[in-house]
Short mmCIF file of C-alpha atoms in Angstrom, two decimals:
data_model
loop_
_atom_site.label_atom_id
_atom_site.label_comp_id
_atom_site.label_asym_id
_atom_site.label_seq_id
_atom_site.Cartn_x
_atom_site.Cartn_y
_atom_site.Cartn_z
CA UNK A 1 0.00 0.00 0.00
CA UNK A 2 1.25 3.48 -0.89
CA UNK A 3 0.71 5.48 2.30
CA UNK A 4 0.80 8.92 0.69
CA UNK A 5 -2.30 8.01 -1.37
CA UNK A 6 -4.12 6.48 1.58
CA UNK A 7 -7.32 7.37 3.46
CA UNK A 8 -6.71 5.88 6.91
CA UNK A 9 -8.81 5.50 10.06
CA UNK A 10 -7.09 4.70 13.37
CA UNK A 11 -8.97 3.98 16.61
CA UNK A 12 -7.48 4.64 20.04
CA UNK A 13 -5.59 7.48 18.40
CA UNK A 14 -5.08 9.83 21.36
CA UNK A 15 -1.94 8.14 22.70
CA UNK A 16 0.49 5.26 22.39
CA UNK A 17 0.75 3.19 19.23
CA UNK A 18 -2.36 4.76 17.71
CA UNK A 19 -1.03 8.30 18.01
CA UNK A 20 2.39 7.33 16.67
CA UNK A 21 0.80 5.65 13.66
CA UNK A 22 -1.29 8.74 12.94
CA UNK A 23 1.82 10.93 13.07
CA UNK A 24 3.91 8.63 10.88
CA UNK A 25 1.24 8.19 8.22
CA UNK A 26 0.39 11.89 8.10
CA UNK A 27 4.09 12.70 7.71
CA UNK A 28 4.16 10.41 4.66
CA UNK A 29 1.17 12.19 3.13
CA UNK A 30 -1.81 10.05 4.17
CA UNK A 31 -5.18 11.59 5.02
CA UNK A 32 -5.70 10.29 8.55
CA UNK A 33 -8.79 10.18 10.76
CA UNK A 34 -8.02 9.50 14.40
CA UNK A 35 -10.92 8.17 16.50
CA UNK A 36 -10.43 8.83 20.20
CA UNK A 37 -12.44 9.41 23.37
CA UNK A 38 -10.53 12.48 24.52
CA UNK A 39 -9.22 15.58 22.76
CA UNK A 40 -5.72 15.32 21.28
CA UNK A 41 -3.20 18.17 21.68
CA UNK A 42 -1.22 17.08 18.62
CA UNK A 43 -2.13 19.17 15.56
CA UNK A 44 -1.36 18.22 11.97
CA UNK A 45 -3.00 19.44 8.75
CA UNK A 46 -3.45 15.87 7.50
CA UNK A 47 -5.00 14.45 10.70
CA UNK A 48 -8.68 14.93 11.58
CA UNK A 49 -9.54 14.01 15.16
CA UNK A 50 -13.03 12.56 15.63
CA UNK A 51 -14.03 12.28 19.28
CA UNK A 52 -15.69 8.86 19.36
CA UNK A 53 -16.59 6.22 21.93
CA UNK A 54 -15.90 3.10 19.84
CA UNK A 55 -18.08 0.99 22.15
CA UNK A 56 -21.11 3.05 21.09
CA UNK A 57 -22.50 1.83 17.77
CA UNK A 58 -24.22 5.14 16.99
CA UNK A 59 -21.02 7.08 17.72
CA UNK A 60 -19.02 4.77 15.48
CA UNK A 61 -21.56 5.16 12.69
CA UNK A 62 -21.44 8.96 13.02
CA UNK A 63 -17.65 8.94 12.74
CA UNK A 64 -17.63 6.75 9.65
CA UNK A 65 -20.49 8.73 8.11
CA UNK A 66 -18.24 11.79 8.42
CA UNK A 67 -15.31 10.02 6.73
CA UNK A 68 -17.37 8.42 3.97
CA UNK A 69 -19.11 11.67 3.09
CA UNK A 70 -15.69 13.11 2.28
CA UNK A 71 -14.18 10.07 0.59
CA UNK A 72 -15.46 7.23 -1.53
CA UNK A 73 -13.94 4.60 0.73
CA UNK A 74 -11.40 3.94 3.47
CA UNK A 75 -8.12 2.39 2.29
CA UNK A 76 -6.76 1.45 5.71
CA UNK A 77 -8.41 0.71 9.05
CA UNK A 78 -6.30 0.20 12.17
CA UNK A 79 -8.34 -1.19 15.08
CA UNK A 80 -6.05 -0.12 17.91
CA UNK A 81 -8.36 0.95 20.77
CA UNK A 82 -8.14 -1.30 23.81
CA UNK A 83 -7.43 -1.56 27.51
CA UNK A 84 -6.50 -4.18 30.10
CA UNK A 85 -8.40 -5.65 33.05
CA UNK A 86 -6.56 -7.98 35.40
CA UNK A 87 -7.35 -9.96 38.53
CA UNK A 88 -8.54 -13.36 39.71
CA UNK A 89 -11.70 -14.52 38.02
CA UNK A 90 -13.78 -14.33 41.22
CA UNK A 91 -12.86 -10.69 41.78
CA UNK A 92 -13.48 -9.39 38.24
CA UNK A 93 -16.37 -6.94 37.98
CA UNK A 94 -18.89 -8.28 35.42
CA UNK A 95 -19.63 -4.75 34.20
CA UNK A 96 -15.93 -4.14 33.62
CA UNK A 97 -15.70 -7.50 31.82
CA UNK A 98 -18.42 -6.33 29.42
CA UNK A 99 -16.73 -2.95 28.92
CA UNK A 100 -13.44 -4.71 28.11
CA UNK A 101 -15.07 -6.95 25.51
CA UNK A 102 -16.95 -3.99 24.05
CA UNK A 103 -13.69 -2.07 23.58
CA UNK A 104 -11.28 -4.84 22.62
CA UNK A 105 -13.56 -7.03 20.51
CA UNK A 106 -16.91 -5.48 19.58
CA UNK A 107 -15.43 -2.12 18.56
CA UNK A 108 -13.21 -3.70 15.86
CA UNK A 109 -16.30 -5.45 14.51
CA UNK A 110 -18.33 -2.21 14.47
CA UNK A 111 -15.57 -0.34 12.64
CA UNK A 112 -14.72 -3.14 10.22
CA UNK A 113 -18.30 -3.56 9.02
CA UNK A 114 -18.32 0.09 7.93
CA UNK A 115 -15.19 -0.09 5.76
CA UNK A 116 -15.62 -3.48 4.09
CA UNK A 117 -18.31 -2.49 1.52
CA UNK A 118 -16.13 0.27 0.03
CA UNK A 119 -13.07 -1.99 0.03
CA UNK A 120 -15.01 -4.74 -1.72
CA UNK A 121 -16.26 -2.31 -4.33
CA UNK A 122 -12.69 -1.31 -5.22
CA UNK A 123 -11.16 -4.76 -4.64
CA UNK A 124 -8.49 -3.42 -2.30
CA UNK A 125 -7.92 -2.32 1.28
CA UNK A 126 -6.07 -3.22 4.47
CA UNK A 127 -7.47 -3.90 7.95
CA UNK A 128 -5.00 -4.08 10.83
CA UNK A 129 -6.12 -5.40 14.21
CA UNK A 130 -3.82 -4.62 17.14
CA UNK A 131 -4.00 -7.65 19.40
CA UNK A 132 -1.32 -8.75 21.88
CA UNK A 133 1.04 -11.51 22.93
CA UNK A 134 -1.75 -12.13 25.47
CA UNK A 135 -3.88 -13.23 22.51
CA UNK A 136 -1.51 -16.13 21.91
CA UNK A 137 -0.67 -17.26 25.45
CA UNK A 138 -2.74 -17.05 28.62
CA UNK A 139 -1.41 -16.14 32.04
CA UNK A 140 -2.67 -16.03 35.62
CA UNK A 141 -5.03 -13.15 36.44
CA UNK A 142 -5.29 -12.29 32.74
CA UNK A 143 -8.46 -14.20 31.90
CA UNK A 144 -10.45 -11.13 30.81
CA UNK A 145 -7.73 -9.48 28.75
CA UNK A 146 -6.48 -12.73 27.23
CA UNK A 147 -10.01 -13.80 26.32
CA UNK A 148 -10.59 -10.52 24.47
CA UNK A 149 -7.31 -10.76 22.56
CA UNK A 150 -7.64 -14.47 21.74
CA UNK A 151 -11.09 -13.62 20.38
CA UNK A 152 -9.73 -10.68 18.36
CA UNK A 153 -7.15 -12.98 16.78
CA UNK A 154 -9.91 -15.45 15.92
CA UNK A 155 -11.99 -12.65 14.42
CA UNK A 156 -8.98 -11.55 12.37
CA UNK A 157 -8.19 -15.06 11.13
CA UNK A 158 -11.76 -15.70 10.01
CA UNK A 159 -12.06 -12.25 8.46
CA UNK A 160 -8.78 -12.79 6.60
CA UNK A 161 -10.17 -15.90 4.91
CA UNK A 162 -13.49 -14.19 4.23
CA UNK A 163 -11.96 -11.18 2.49
CA UNK A 164 -8.70 -12.25 0.86
CA UNK A 165 -10.56 -13.25 -2.32
CA UNK A 166 -11.87 -9.68 -2.49
CA UNK A 167 -8.36 -8.20 -2.56
CA UNK A 168 -8.61 -7.08 1.07
CA UNK A 169 -5.77 -7.78 3.49
CA UNK A 170 -6.40 -8.48 7.19
CA UNK A 171 -3.34 -8.35 9.43
CA UNK A 172 -2.95 -9.21 13.13
CA UNK A 173 -0.33 -7.40 15.22
CA UNK A 174 0.69 -9.05 18.49
CA UNK A 175 3.01 -6.74 20.46
CA UNK A 176 4.60 -7.61 23.76
CA UNK A 177 5.17 -5.03 26.50
CA UNK A 178 5.19 -1.52 25.03
CA UNK A 179 5.74 1.84 26.73
CA UNK A 180 2.18 3.16 26.58
CA UNK A 181 -0.41 4.26 29.16
CA UNK A 182 -1.59 0.62 29.32
CA UNK A 183 0.51 -0.32 32.35
CA UNK A 184 -0.38 2.75 34.42
CA UNK A 185 -3.60 1.15 35.66
CA UNK A 186 -2.76 -2.56 35.66
CA UNK A 187 -0.41 -2.99 38.60
CA UNK A 188 1.93 -4.87 36.24
CA UNK A 189 5.56 -3.77 35.97
CA UNK A 190 7.20 -5.36 32.93
CA UNK A 191 10.96 -5.85 32.99
CA UNK A 192 11.50 -4.39 29.53
CA UNK A 193 9.40 -2.22 27.23
CA UNK A 194 9.44 -1.52 23.52
CA UNK A 195 9.14 2.09 22.39
CA UNK A 196 5.81 3.04 20.85
CA UNK A 197 7.49 4.72 17.87
CA UNK A 198 9.43 1.53 17.09
CA UNK A 199 6.30 -0.62 17.24
CA UNK A 200 4.43 1.88 15.06
CA UNK A 201 7.23 1.88 12.47
CA UNK A 202 7.21 -1.93 12.37
CA UNK A 203 3.44 -1.89 11.77
CA UNK A 204 3.79 0.76 9.08
CA UNK A 205 6.46 -1.28 7.28
CA UNK A 206 4.01 -4.18 7.14
CA UNK A 207 1.20 -1.97 5.81
CA UNK A 208 3.52 -0.61 3.10
CA UNK A 209 4.17 -4.04 1.59
CA UNK A 210 2.83 -4.39 -1.98
CA UNK A 211 -0.91 -5.02 -2.17
CA UNK A 212 -0.39 -8.51 -3.61
CA UNK A 213 1.42 -9.62 -0.42
CA UNK A 214 -0.77 -10.64 2.52
CA UNK A 215 1.09 -10.18 5.81
CA UNK A 216 -0.79 -12.64 8.02
CA UNK A 217 0.45 -11.56 11.45
CA UNK A 218 3.32 -9.85 13.19
CA UNK A 219 4.62 -10.74 16.65
CA UNK A 220 6.87 -8.21 18.43
CA UNK A 221 8.68 -8.75 21.74
CA UNK A 222 11.22 -6.76 23.72
CA UNK A 223 14.72 -8.16 23.25
#
């Protein structure tokens, strides 16, 4: 995909990997729409910030209505929004469990369903789902988060097979510990962290592969 010709939508764009991706793609000439729950101080002429709660179907539809009124279709969707919830299964709050699944799993579905028709019409497009190492290996007190990321990887795998015949690429990104706001509220202190800008550049290099190459998934870990 040629980024400078791209119409891109990134969720969870106010910080971390999402924000870095928005910056990198805008710098290369993409027209970027960042969906985020809070205002973003970063200003760039090629980034439009759309304040959106991605767990709210009506809010998601409003955001994509805005994008699709300006452009025929979306070339690239990055489903990046997510958060972690950790603790023993008997102490997990059921309402928080539902909020986690709404953010980490249902939101990618709500966004994906809005971009697929335009991608199918043009026989091209890329969907990137930001999952996690926790979507490939479970760990104690991670049942909620791991369940959401395992499910997101399953969604991605099925979607990949559903859409590859339409010229649409679906890619799964599974990062390990990254220096984002994620760990501020988890009580987890990882030994090593990857830099968000390095993870974002790795993701961008995958997106920029020629359209006839399908990058299935990318796993990134701190060395």
